Amino acid sequence: MKLKVTEQIEELRIEMQKIASDKDLTDPKVVRASERLDELISQFYLSQRKKIL
């Protein structure tokens, strides 16, 4: 079952927090998780904007 974008965002947010809890915020793993989270958030906002228009 494919998760909704909002569920994916929440899961990735939690994952990023776990990764960042013992690493520097500039660590490549933290940065990659943050970039993936940014992409999902952008997808979410674009989908919401399309619903409004």
CSV table of N, CA and C in Angstrom, one decimal:
chain,number,residue,atom,x,y,z
A,1,MET,N,0.8,-1.2,0.0
A,1,MET,CA,0.0,0.0,0.0
A,1,MET,C,0.9,1.2,0.0
A,2,LYS,N,0.6,2.1,-0.9
A,2,LYS,CA,1.4,3.4,-1.0
A,2,LYS,C,0.9,4.4,0.0
A,3,LEU,N,1.8,5.0,0.7
A,3,LEU,CA,1.5,6.0,1.7
A,3,LEU,C,1.1,7.3,1.1
A,4,LYS,N,0.2,8.0,1.7
A,4,LYS,CA,-0.1,9.4,1.3
A,4,LYS,C,1.1,10.2,1.5
A,5,VAL,N,1.2,11.3,0.7
A,5,VAL,CA,2.4,12.2,0.8
A,5,VAL,C,2.5,12.7,2.2
A,6,THR,N,1.4,13.0,2.9
A,6,THR,CA,1.5,13.5,4.3
A,6,THR,C,2.1,12.5,5.2
A,7,GLU,N,1.8,11.2,5.0
A,7,GLU,CA,2.3,10.2,5.8
A,7,GLU,C,3.8,10.0,5.5
A,8,GLN,N,4.2,10.1,4.2
A,8,GLN,CA,5.6,10.0,3.8
A,8,GLN,C,6.4,11.1,4.5
A,9,ILE,N,5.8,12.3,4.5
A,9,ILE,CA,6.5,13.5,5.1
A,9,ILE,C,6.7,13.2,6.6
A,10,GLU,N,5.7,12.7,7.3
A,10,GLU,CA,5.8,12.5,8.7
A,10,GLU,C,6.9,11.4,9.0
A,11,GLU,N,6.9,10.3,8.2
A,11,GLU,CA,7.9,9.3,8.4
A,11,GLU,C,9.3,9.8,8.1
A,12,LEU,N,9.4,10.5,7.1
A,12,LEU,CA,10.8,11.0,6.8
A,12,LEU,C,11.2,12.1,7.8
A,13,ARG,N,10.3,12.9,8.3
A,13,ARG,CA,10.7,13.8,9.3
A,13,ARG,C,11.2,13.1,10.6
A,14,ILE,N,10.5,12.1,11.0
A,14,ILE,CA,11.0,11.3,12.1
A,14,ILE,C,12.3,10.6,11.9
A,15,GLU,N,12.5,10.1,10.6
A,15,GLU,CA,13.8,9.5,10.3
A,15,GLU,C,14.9,10.5,10.3
A,16,MET,N,14.6,11.7,9.8
A,16,MET,CA,15.7,12.7,9.8
A,16,MET,C,16.0,13.1,11.2
A,17,GLN,N,15.1,13.2,12.1
A,17,GLN,CA,15.3,13.6,13.5
A,17,GLN,C,16.2,12.5,14.1
A,18,LYS,N,15.9,11.2,13.8
A,18,LYS,CA,16.7,10.2,14.4
A,18,LYS,C,18.2,10.2,13.9
A,19,ILE,N,18.3,10.5,12.6
A,19,ILE,CA,19.7,10.6,12.0
A,19,ILE,C,20.4,11.8,12.6
A,20,ALA,N,19.7,12.9,12.7
A,20,ALA,CA,20.4,14.1,13.2
A,20,ALA,C,20.7,14.1,14.7
A,21,SER,N,20.0,13.2,15.4
A,21,SER,CA,20.2,13.2,16.9
A,21,SER,C,21.6,12.9,17.3
A,22,ASP,N,22.4,12.2,16.5
A,22,ASP,CA,23.7,11.8,16.8
A,22,ASP,C,24.8,12.2,15.8
A,23,LYS,N,24.3,13.1,14.9
A,23,LYS,CA,25.2,13.6,13.8
A,23,LYS,C,25.2,15.1,13.7
A,24,ASP,N,26.2,15.7,13.1
A,24,ASP,CA,26.1,17.1,12.8
A,24,ASP,C,25.1,17.4,11.8
A,25,LEU,N,24.5,18.5,11.8
A,25,LEU,CA,23.4,18.9,10.9
A,25,LEU,C,23.9,19.0,9.4
A,26,THR,N,25.2,19.1,9.3
A,26,THR,CA,25.8,19.2,7.9
A,26,THR,C,26.3,17.8,7.4
A,27,ASP,N,26.0,16.8,8.2
A,27,ASP,CA,26.4,15.4,7.8
A,27,ASP,C,25.7,15.1,6.5
A,28,PRO,N,26.3,14.4,5.6
A,28,PRO,CA,25.7,14.1,4.3
A,28,PRO,C,24.4,13.3,4.5
A,29,LYS,N,24.3,12.4,5.5
A,29,LYS,CA,23.0,11.6,5.7
A,29,LYS,C,21.9,12.5,6.1
A,30,VAL,N,22.2,13.5,7.0
A,30,VAL,CA,21.2,14.5,7.4
A,30,VAL,C,20.7,15.3,6.3
A,31,VAL,N,21.7,15.8,5.5
A,31,VAL,CA,21.4,16.7,4.3
A,31,VAL,C,20.5,16.0,3.3
A,32,ARG,N,20.9,14.7,3.0
A,32,ARG,CA,20.1,13.9,2.1
A,32,ARG,C,18.6,13.7,2.5
A,33,ALA,N,18.5,13.4,3.8
A,33,ALA,CA,17.1,13.3,4.4
A,33,ALA,C,16.4,14.6,4.3
A,34,SER,N,17.0,15.7,4.6
A,34,SER,CA,16.4,17.0,4.5
A,34,SER,C,16.0,17.3,3.1
A,35,GLU,N,16.9,17.0,2.1
A,35,GLU,CA,16.5,17.3,0.7
A,35,GLU,C,15.3,16.4,0.3
A,36,ARG,N,15.3,15.2,0.7
A,36,ARG,CA,14.1,14.3,0.4
A,36,ARG,C,12.9,14.9,1.0
A,37,LEU,N,13.0,15.3,2.2
A,37,LEU,CA,11.8,15.9,2.9
A,37,LEU,C,11.4,17.2,2.2
A,38,ASP,N,12.3,18.0,1.8
A,38,ASP,CA,11.9,19.2,1.0
A,38,ASP,C,11.2,18.9,-0.3
A,39,GLU,N,11.6,17.8,-1.0
A,39,GLU,CA,10.9,17.4,-2.2
A,39,GLU,C,9.5,16.9,-1.9
A,40,LEU,N,9.3,16.2,-0.9
A,40,LEU,CA,8.0,15.7,-0.5
A,40,LEU,C,7.1,16.9,-0.1
A,41,ILE,N,7.6,17.8,0.6
A,41,ILE,CA,6.8,19.0,1.0
A,41,ILE,C,6.4,19.8,-0.2
A,42,SER,N,7.3,19.9,-1.2
A,42,SER,CA,7.0,20.6,-2.4
A,42,SER,C,5.9,19.9,-3.2
A,43,GLN,N,6.0,18.6,-3.3
A,43,GLN,CA,5.0,17.8,-3.9
A,43,GLN,C,3.6,18.0,-3.3
A,44,PHE,N,3.6,18.1,-2.0
A,44,PHE,CA,2.4,18.2,-1.2
A,44,PHE,C,1.8,19.6,-1.5
A,45,TYR,N,2.6,20.7,-1.5
A,45,TYR,CA,2.1,22.0,-1.7
A,45,TYR,C,1.6,22.2,-3.2
A,46,LEU,N,2.3,21.6,-4.1
A,46,LEU,CA,1.9,21.6,-5.5
A,46,LEU,C,0.6,20.9,-5.7
A,47,SER,N,0.4,19.8,-5.1
A,47,SER,CA,-0.9,19.0,-5.2
A,47,SER,C,-2.0,19.8,-4.6
A,48,GLN,N,-1.7,20.5,-3.5
A,48,GLN,CA,-2.8,21.3,-2.8
A,48,GLN,C,-3.2,22.5,-3.7
A,49,ARG,N,-2.2,23.1,-4.3
A,49,ARG,CA,-2.4,24.3,-5.2
A,49,ARG,C,-3.3,23.9,-6.4
A,50,LYS,N,-3.0,22.7,-6.9
A,50,LYS,CA,-3.8,22.2,-8.1
A,50,LYS,C,-5.2,22.0,-7.7
A,51,LYS,N,-5.5,21.6,-6.5
A,51,LYS,CA,-6.9,21.4,-6.0
A,51,LYS,C,-7.6,22.7,-5.9
A,52,ILE,N,-6.9,23.7,-5.6
A,52,ILE,CA,-7.5,25.1,-5.4
A,52,ILE,C,-7.8,25.7,-6.7
A,53,LEU,N,-6.9,25.5,-7.7
A,53,LEU,CA,-7.1,26.2,-9.0
A,53,LEU,C,-8.2,25.5,-9.9
